[in-house]
């Protein structure tokens, strides 16, 4: 019977880094340390539950992107917007309420009053407010 040659104390298997083939199955970065493969994502992305794919992070999903009211994420940038009757301030994040009476007289024909987030219309002397609550005759 012939004996097969054997080596002792020598690793017969070459060390293979799985990251060198198809990036280890990782979408972005493949890390291989202590015989453990793990995937990581580039900044602005989050590793998904499959542990391999990455998704672009939407900053609006965390603390509303720093916006007081509306957050819009477009072209990898955050833009803040305001609700109707509010105007975006110089910091581009906060909103200040504006009276609807300052725009189109709040829909009133003659006088506009804005209090407690409510518009009420009125008429000049000699005119009467009509049933629509906005026009005067």
mmCIF file with all atom_site columns, C-alpha atoms in Angstrom:
data_model
loop_
_atom_site.group_PDB
_atom_site.id
_atom_site.type_symbol
_atom_site.label_atom_id
_atom_site.label_alt_id
_atom_site.label_comp_id
_atom_site.label_asym_id
_atom_site.label_entity_id
_atom_site.label_seq_id
_atom_site.pdbx_PDB_ins_code
_atom_site.Cartn_x
_atom_site.Cartn_y
_atom_site.Cartn_z
_atom_site.occupancy
_atom_site.B_iso_or_equiv
_atom_site.pdbx_formal_charge
_atom_site.auth_seq_id
_atom_site.auth_comp_id
_atom_site.auth_asym_id
_atom_site.auth_atom_id
_atom_site.pdbx_PDB_model_num
ATOM 1   C CA . UNK A 1 1   ? 0.000   0.000   0.000  1.00 0.00 ? 1   UNK A CA 1
ATOM 2   C CA . UNK A 1 2   ? 1.325   3.384   -0.995 1.00 0.00 ? 2   UNK A CA 1
ATOM 3   C CA . UNK A 1 3   ? 1.317   6.219   1.478  1.00 0.00 ? 3   UNK A CA 1
ATOM 4   C CA . UNK A 1 4   ? 0.220   9.666   0.460  1.00 0.00 ? 4   UNK A CA 1
ATOM 5   C CA . UNK A 1 5   ? 2.629   12.434  1.213  1.00 0.00 ? 5   UNK A CA 1
ATOM 6   C CA . UNK A 1 6   ? 1.488   14.604  4.071  1.00 0.00 ? 6   UNK A CA 1
ATOM 7   C CA . UNK A 1 7   ? 2.531   17.891  5.528  1.00 0.00 ? 7   UNK A CA 1
ATOM 8   C CA . UNK A 1 8   ? 2.397   18.755  9.135  1.00 0.00 ? 8   UNK A CA 1
ATOM 9   C CA . UNK A 1 9   ? 2.102   22.277  10.484 1.00 0.00 ? 9   UNK A CA 1
ATOM 10  C CA . UNK A 1 10  ? 1.378   23.695  7.028  1.00 0.00 ? 10  UNK A CA 1
ATOM 11  C CA . UNK A 1 11  ? -2.023  25.041  5.971  1.00 0.00 ? 11  UNK A CA 1
ATOM 12  C CA . UNK A 1 12  ? -2.810  23.029  2.850  1.00 0.00 ? 12  UNK A CA 1
ATOM 13  C CA . UNK A 1 13  ? -5.661  25.356  1.876  1.00 0.00 ? 13  UNK A CA 1
ATOM 14  C CA . UNK A 1 14  ? -4.745  28.736  0.467  1.00 0.00 ? 14  UNK A CA 1
ATOM 15  C CA . UNK A 1 15  ? -6.307  31.647  2.331  1.00 0.00 ? 15  UNK A CA 1
ATOM 16  C CA . UNK A 1 16  ? -9.201  32.906  0.264  1.00 0.00 ? 16  UNK A CA 1
ATOM 17  C CA . UNK A 1 17  ? -10.736 36.295  0.862  1.00 0.00 ? 17  UNK A CA 1
ATOM 18  C CA . UNK A 1 18  ? -14.409 36.009  -0.158 1.00 0.00 ? 18  UNK A CA 1
ATOM 19  C CA . UNK A 1 19  ? -14.495 39.780  -0.726 1.00 0.00 ? 19  UNK A CA 1
ATOM 20  C CA . UNK A 1 20  ? -12.315 39.263  -3.800 1.00 0.00 ? 20  UNK A CA 1
ATOM 21  C CA . UNK A 1 21  ? -15.109 37.442  -5.638 1.00 0.00 ? 21  UNK A CA 1
ATOM 22  C CA . UNK A 1 22  ? -18.219 39.461  -6.504 1.00 0.00 ? 22  UNK A CA 1
ATOM 23  C CA . UNK A 1 23  ? -17.462 41.781  -3.588 1.00 0.00 ? 23  UNK A CA 1
ATOM 24  C CA . UNK A 1 24  ? -18.511 38.956  -1.257 1.00 0.00 ? 24  UNK A CA 1
ATOM 25  C CA . UNK A 1 25  ? -22.135 39.494  -2.312 1.00 0.00 ? 25  UNK A CA 1
ATOM 26  C CA . UNK A 1 26  ? -22.127 42.947  -0.728 1.00 0.00 ? 26  UNK A CA 1
ATOM 27  C CA . UNK A 1 27  ? -23.687 45.868  -2.561 1.00 0.00 ? 27  UNK A CA 1
ATOM 28  C CA . UNK A 1 28  ? -21.188 48.447  -1.282 1.00 0.00 ? 28  UNK A CA 1
ATOM 29  C CA . UNK A 1 29  ? -18.280 47.425  0.941  1.00 0.00 ? 29  UNK A CA 1
ATOM 30  C CA . UNK A 1 30  ? -17.133 43.942  1.863  1.00 0.00 ? 30  UNK A CA 1
ATOM 31  C CA . UNK A 1 31  ? -15.193 43.397  5.084  1.00 0.00 ? 31  UNK A CA 1
ATOM 32  C CA . UNK A 1 32  ? -13.436 40.139  5.931  1.00 0.00 ? 32  UNK A CA 1
ATOM 33  C CA . UNK A 1 33  ? -11.735 39.859  9.293  1.00 0.00 ? 33  UNK A CA 1
ATOM 34  C CA . UNK A 1 34  ? -11.017 36.815  11.452 1.00 0.00 ? 34  UNK A CA 1
ATOM 35  C CA . UNK A 1 35  ? -12.737 34.561  8.887  1.00 0.00 ? 35  UNK A CA 1
ATOM 36  C CA . UNK A 1 36  ? -15.976 36.543  9.220  1.00 0.00 ? 36  UNK A CA 1
ATOM 37  C CA . UNK A 1 37  ? -17.495 38.323  6.227  1.00 0.00 ? 37  UNK A CA 1
ATOM 38  C CA . UNK A 1 38  ? -19.647 41.396  6.777  1.00 0.00 ? 38  UNK A CA 1
ATOM 39  C CA . UNK A 1 39  ? -21.040 44.082  4.512  1.00 0.00 ? 39  UNK A CA 1
ATOM 40  C CA . UNK A 1 40  ? -21.094 47.831  5.080  1.00 0.00 ? 40  UNK A CA 1
ATOM 41  C CA . UNK A 1 41  ? -22.672 50.741  3.248  1.00 0.00 ? 41  UNK A CA 1
ATOM 42  C CA . UNK A 1 42  ? -21.285 53.997  1.962  1.00 0.00 ? 42  UNK A CA 1
ATOM 43  C CA . UNK A 1 43  ? -22.188 57.170  3.898  1.00 0.00 ? 43  UNK A CA 1
ATOM 44  C CA . UNK A 1 44  ? -25.789 58.229  3.317  1.00 0.00 ? 44  UNK A CA 1
ATOM 45  C CA . UNK A 1 45  ? -26.954 54.618  3.005  1.00 0.00 ? 45  UNK A CA 1
ATOM 46  C CA . UNK A 1 46  ? -28.281 52.030  5.464  1.00 0.00 ? 46  UNK A CA 1
ATOM 47  C CA . UNK A 1 47  ? -27.582 48.299  5.490  1.00 0.00 ? 47  UNK A CA 1
ATOM 48  C CA . UNK A 1 48  ? -30.789 46.373  4.877  1.00 0.00 ? 48  UNK A CA 1
ATOM 49  C CA . UNK A 1 49  ? -32.052 43.349  6.810  1.00 0.00 ? 49  UNK A CA 1
ATOM 50  C CA . UNK A 1 50  ? -30.498 40.935  4.296  1.00 0.00 ? 50  UNK A CA 1
ATOM 51  C CA . UNK A 1 51  ? -27.113 42.127  5.588  1.00 0.00 ? 51  UNK A CA 1
ATOM 52  C CA . UNK A 1 52  ? -25.839 42.712  2.046  1.00 0.00 ? 52  UNK A CA 1
ATOM 53  C CA . UNK A 1 53  ? -27.836 45.400  0.238  1.00 0.00 ? 53  UNK A CA 1
ATOM 54  C CA . UNK A 1 54  ? -27.857 49.121  0.964  1.00 0.00 ? 54  UNK A CA 1
ATOM 55  C CA . UNK A 1 55  ? -30.624 51.695  0.691  1.00 0.00 ? 55  UNK A CA 1
ATOM 56  C CA . UNK A 1 56  ? -30.201 55.439  0.411  1.00 0.00 ? 56  UNK A CA 1
ATOM 57  C CA . UNK A 1 57  ? -31.026 57.036  3.738  1.00 0.00 ? 57  UNK A CA 1
ATOM 58  C CA . UNK A 1 58  ? -33.813 59.613  3.655  1.00 0.00 ? 58  UNK A CA 1
ATOM 59  C CA . UNK A 1 59  ? -32.891 62.307  6.200  1.00 0.00 ? 59  UNK A CA 1
ATOM 60  C CA . UNK A 1 60  ? -36.563 63.348  6.341  1.00 0.00 ? 60  UNK A CA 1
ATOM 61  C CA . UNK A 1 61  ? -37.299 60.090  8.182  1.00 0.00 ? 61  UNK A CA 1
ATOM 62  C CA . UNK A 1 62  ? -35.180 61.175  11.158 1.00 0.00 ? 62  UNK A CA 1
ATOM 63  C CA . UNK A 1 63  ? -36.343 64.218  13.114 1.00 0.00 ? 63  UNK A CA 1
ATOM 64  C CA . UNK A 1 64  ? -38.100 65.495  9.976  1.00 0.00 ? 64  UNK A CA 1
ATOM 65  C CA . UNK A 1 65  ? -34.707 66.319  8.438  1.00 0.00 ? 65  UNK A CA 1
ATOM 66  C CA . UNK A 1 66  ? -34.391 69.276  10.794 1.00 0.00 ? 66  UNK A CA 1
ATOM 67  C CA . UNK A 1 67  ? -37.434 70.976  9.260  1.00 0.00 ? 67  UNK A CA 1
ATOM 68  C CA . UNK A 1 68  ? -40.112 72.546  11.424 1.00 0.00 ? 68  UNK A CA 1
ATOM 69  C CA . UNK A 1 69  ? -43.002 71.540  9.161  1.00 0.00 ? 69  UNK A CA 1
ATOM 70  C CA . UNK A 1 70  ? -42.455 69.731  5.833  1.00 0.00 ? 70  UNK A CA 1
ATOM 71  C CA . UNK A 1 71  ? -39.289 67.938  4.727  1.00 0.00 ? 71  UNK A CA 1
ATOM 72  C CA . UNK A 1 72  ? -38.588 67.116  1.074  1.00 0.00 ? 72  UNK A CA 1
ATOM 73  C CA . UNK A 1 73  ? -35.597 64.960  0.069  1.00 0.00 ? 73  UNK A CA 1
ATOM 74  C CA . UNK A 1 74  ? -34.745 65.545  -3.594 1.00 0.00 ? 74  UNK A CA 1
ATOM 75  C CA . UNK A 1 75  ? -31.515 65.107  -5.557 1.00 0.00 ? 75  UNK A CA 1
ATOM 76  C CA . UNK A 1 76  ? -29.730 64.011  -2.356 1.00 0.00 ? 76  UNK A CA 1
ATOM 77  C CA . UNK A 1 77  ? -30.591 67.325  -0.655 1.00 0.00 ? 77  UNK A CA 1
ATOM 78  C CA . UNK A 1 78  ? -33.044 68.252  2.104  1.00 0.00 ? 78  UNK A CA 1
ATOM 79  C CA . UNK A 1 79  ? -35.477 71.087  1.458  1.00 0.00 ? 79  UNK A CA 1
ATOM 80  C CA . UNK A 1 80  ? -37.864 72.432  4.074  1.00 0.00 ? 80  UNK A CA 1
ATOM 81  C CA . UNK A 1 81  ? -41.318 73.713  3.179  1.00 0.00 ? 81  UNK A CA 1
ATOM 82  C CA . UNK A 1 82  ? -44.117 75.321  5.142  1.00 0.00 ? 82  UNK A CA 1
ATOM 83  C CA . UNK A 1 83  ? -47.822 74.655  5.459  1.00 0.00 ? 83  UNK A CA 1
ATOM 84  C CA . UNK A 1 84  ? -50.292 77.129  3.915  1.00 0.00 ? 84  UNK A CA 1
ATOM 85  C CA . UNK A 1 85  ? -50.347 80.480  5.755  1.00 0.00 ? 85  UNK A CA 1
ATOM 86  C CA . UNK A 1 86  ? -46.727 80.018  6.861  1.00 0.00 ? 86  UNK A CA 1
ATOM 87  C CA . UNK A 1 87  ? -43.530 81.366  5.325  1.00 0.00 ? 87  UNK A CA 1
ATOM 88  C CA . UNK A 1 88  ? -40.061 79.820  5.383  1.00 0.00 ? 88  UNK A CA 1
ATOM 89  C CA . UNK A 1 89  ? -37.633 81.823  7.492  1.00 0.00 ? 89  UNK A CA 1
ATOM 90  C CA . UNK A 1 90  ? -34.033 82.843  6.690  1.00 0.00 ? 90  UNK A CA 1
ATOM 91  C CA . UNK A 1 91  ? -32.650 79.712  8.413  1.00 0.00 ? 91  UNK A CA 1
ATOM 92  C CA . UNK A 1 92  ? -34.423 77.680  5.671  1.00 0.00 ? 92  UNK A CA 1
ATOM 93  C CA . UNK A 1 93  ? -35.802 75.312  8.347  1.00 0.00 ? 93  UNK A CA 1
ATOM 94  C CA . UNK A 1 94  ? -38.360 77.146  10.480 1.00 0.00 ? 94  UNK A CA 1
ATOM 95  C CA . UNK A 1 95  ? -41.715 78.601  9.475  1.00 0.00 ? 95  UNK A CA 1
ATOM 96  C CA . UNK A 1 96  ? -43.557 81.699  10.639 1.00 0.00 ? 96  UNK A CA 1
ATOM 97  C CA . UNK A 1 97  ? -47.291 82.097  10.462 1.00 0.00 ? 97  UNK A CA 1
ATOM 98  C CA . UNK A 1 98  ? -48.617 84.788  8.141  1.00 0.00 ? 98  UNK A CA 1
ATOM 99  C CA . UNK A 1 99  ? -52.129 86.141  8.166  1.00 0.00 ? 99  UNK A CA 1
ATOM 100 C CA . UNK A 1 100 ? -54.256 84.935  5.253  1.00 0.00 ? 100 UNK A CA 1
ATOM 101 C CA . UNK A 1 101 ? -55.631 88.493  5.242  1.00 0.00 ? 101 UNK A CA 1
ATOM 102 C CA . UNK A 1 102 ? -52.303 89.599  3.743  1.00 0.00 ? 102 UNK A CA 1
ATOM 103 C CA . UNK A 1 103 ? -52.844 87.441  0.682  1.00 0.00 ? 103 UNK A CA 1
ATOM 104 C CA . UNK A 1 104 ? -55.951 88.057  -1.376 1.00 0.00 ? 104 UNK A CA 1
ATOM 105 C CA . UNK A 1 105 ? -57.568 89.700  1.654  1.00 0.00 ? 105 UNK A CA 1
ATOM 106 C CA . UNK A 1 106 ? -58.219 86.212  3.036  1.00 0.00 ? 106 UNK A CA 1
ATOM 107 C CA . UNK A 1 107 ? -60.991 85.710  0.483  1.00 0.00 ? 107 UNK A CA 1
ATOM 108 C CA . UNK A 1 108 ? -62.986 88.611  1.944  1.00 0.00 ? 108 UNK A CA 1
ATOM 109 C CA . UNK A 1 109 ? -64.463 91.283  -0.296 1.00 0.00 ? 109 UNK A CA 1
ATOM 110 C CA . UNK A 1 110 ? -63.842 94.191  2.081  1.00 0.00 ? 110 UNK A CA 1
ATOM 111 C CA . UNK A 1 111 ? -62.488 93.579  5.593  1.00 0.00 ? 111 UNK A CA 1
ATOM 112 C CA . UNK A 1 112 ? -60.506 90.599  6.801  1.00 0.00 ? 112 UNK A CA 1
ATOM 113 C CA . UNK A 1 113 ? -59.869 89.651  10.431 1.00 0.00 ? 113 UNK A CA 1
ATOM 114 C CA . UNK A 1 114 ? -57.573 86.803  11.429 1.00 0.00 ? 114 UNK A CA 1
ATOM 115 C CA . UNK A 1 115 ? -57.611 85.501  14.984 1.00 0.00 ? 115 UNK A CA 1
ATOM 116 C CA . UNK A 1 116 ? -56.942 82.065  16.504 1.00 0.00 ? 116 UNK A CA 1
ATOM 117 C CA . UNK A 1 117 ? -56.169 80.659  13.051 1.00 0.00 ? 117 UNK A CA 1
ATOM 118 C CA . UNK A 1 118 ? -59.602 81.677  11.797 1.00 0.00 ? 118 UNK A CA 1
ATOM 119 C CA . UNK A 1 119 ? -60.564 84.211  9.118  1.00 0.00 ? 119 UNK A CA 1
ATOM 120 C CA . UNK A 1 120 ? -63.704 86.271  9.539  1.00 0.00 ? 120 UNK A CA 1
ATOM 121 C CA . UNK A 1 121 ? -64.868 88.812  7.003  1.00 0.00 ? 121 UNK A CA 1
ATOM 122 C CA . UNK A 1 122 ? -66.513 92.134  7.648  1.00 0.00 ? 122 UNK A CA 1
ATOM 123 C CA . UNK A 1 123 ? -67.915 95.038  5.693  1.00 0.00 ? 123 UNK A CA 1
ATOM 124 C CA . UNK A 1 124 ? -67.352 98.779  5.599  1.00 0.00 ? 124 UNK A CA 1
ATOM 125 C CA . UNK A 1 125 ? -69.994 101.120 7.012  1.00 0.00 ? 125 UNK A CA 1
ATOM 126 C CA . UNK A 1 126 ? -73.127 101.084 4.891  1.00 0.00 ? 126 UNK A CA 1
ATOM 127 C CA . UNK A 1 127 ? -72.535 97.533  3.611  1.00 0.00 ? 127 UNK A CA 1
ATOM 128 C CA . UNK A 1 128 ? -73.907 94.255  4.887  1.00 0.00 ? 128 UNK A CA 1
ATOM 129 C CA . UNK A 1 129 ? -72.145 90.884  5.032  1.00 0.00 ? 129 UNK A CA 1
ATOM 130 C CA . UNK A 1 130 ? -73.843 88.395  2.726  1.00 0.00 ? 130 UNK A CA 1
ATOM 131 C CA . UNK A 1 131 ? -74.780 84.780  3.598  1.00 0.00 ? 131 UNK A CA 1
ATOM 132 C CA . UNK A 1 132 ? -71.572 83.491  1.960  1.00 0.00 ? 132 UNK A CA 1
ATOM 133 C CA . UNK A 1 133 ? -69.704 85.143  4.851  1.00 0.00 ? 133 UNK A CA 1
ATOM 134 C CA . UNK A 1 134 ? -67.282 86.850  2.448  1.00 0.00 ? 134 UNK A CA 1
ATOM 135 C CA . UNK A 1 135 ? -69.031 89.342  0.198  1.00 0.00 ? 135 UNK A CA 1
ATOM 136 C CA . UNK A 1 136 ? -70.680 92.645  1.083  1.00 0.00 ? 136 UNK A CA 1
ATOM 137 C CA . UNK A 1 137 ? -73.684 94.530  -0.373 1.00 0.00 ? 137 UNK A CA 1
#
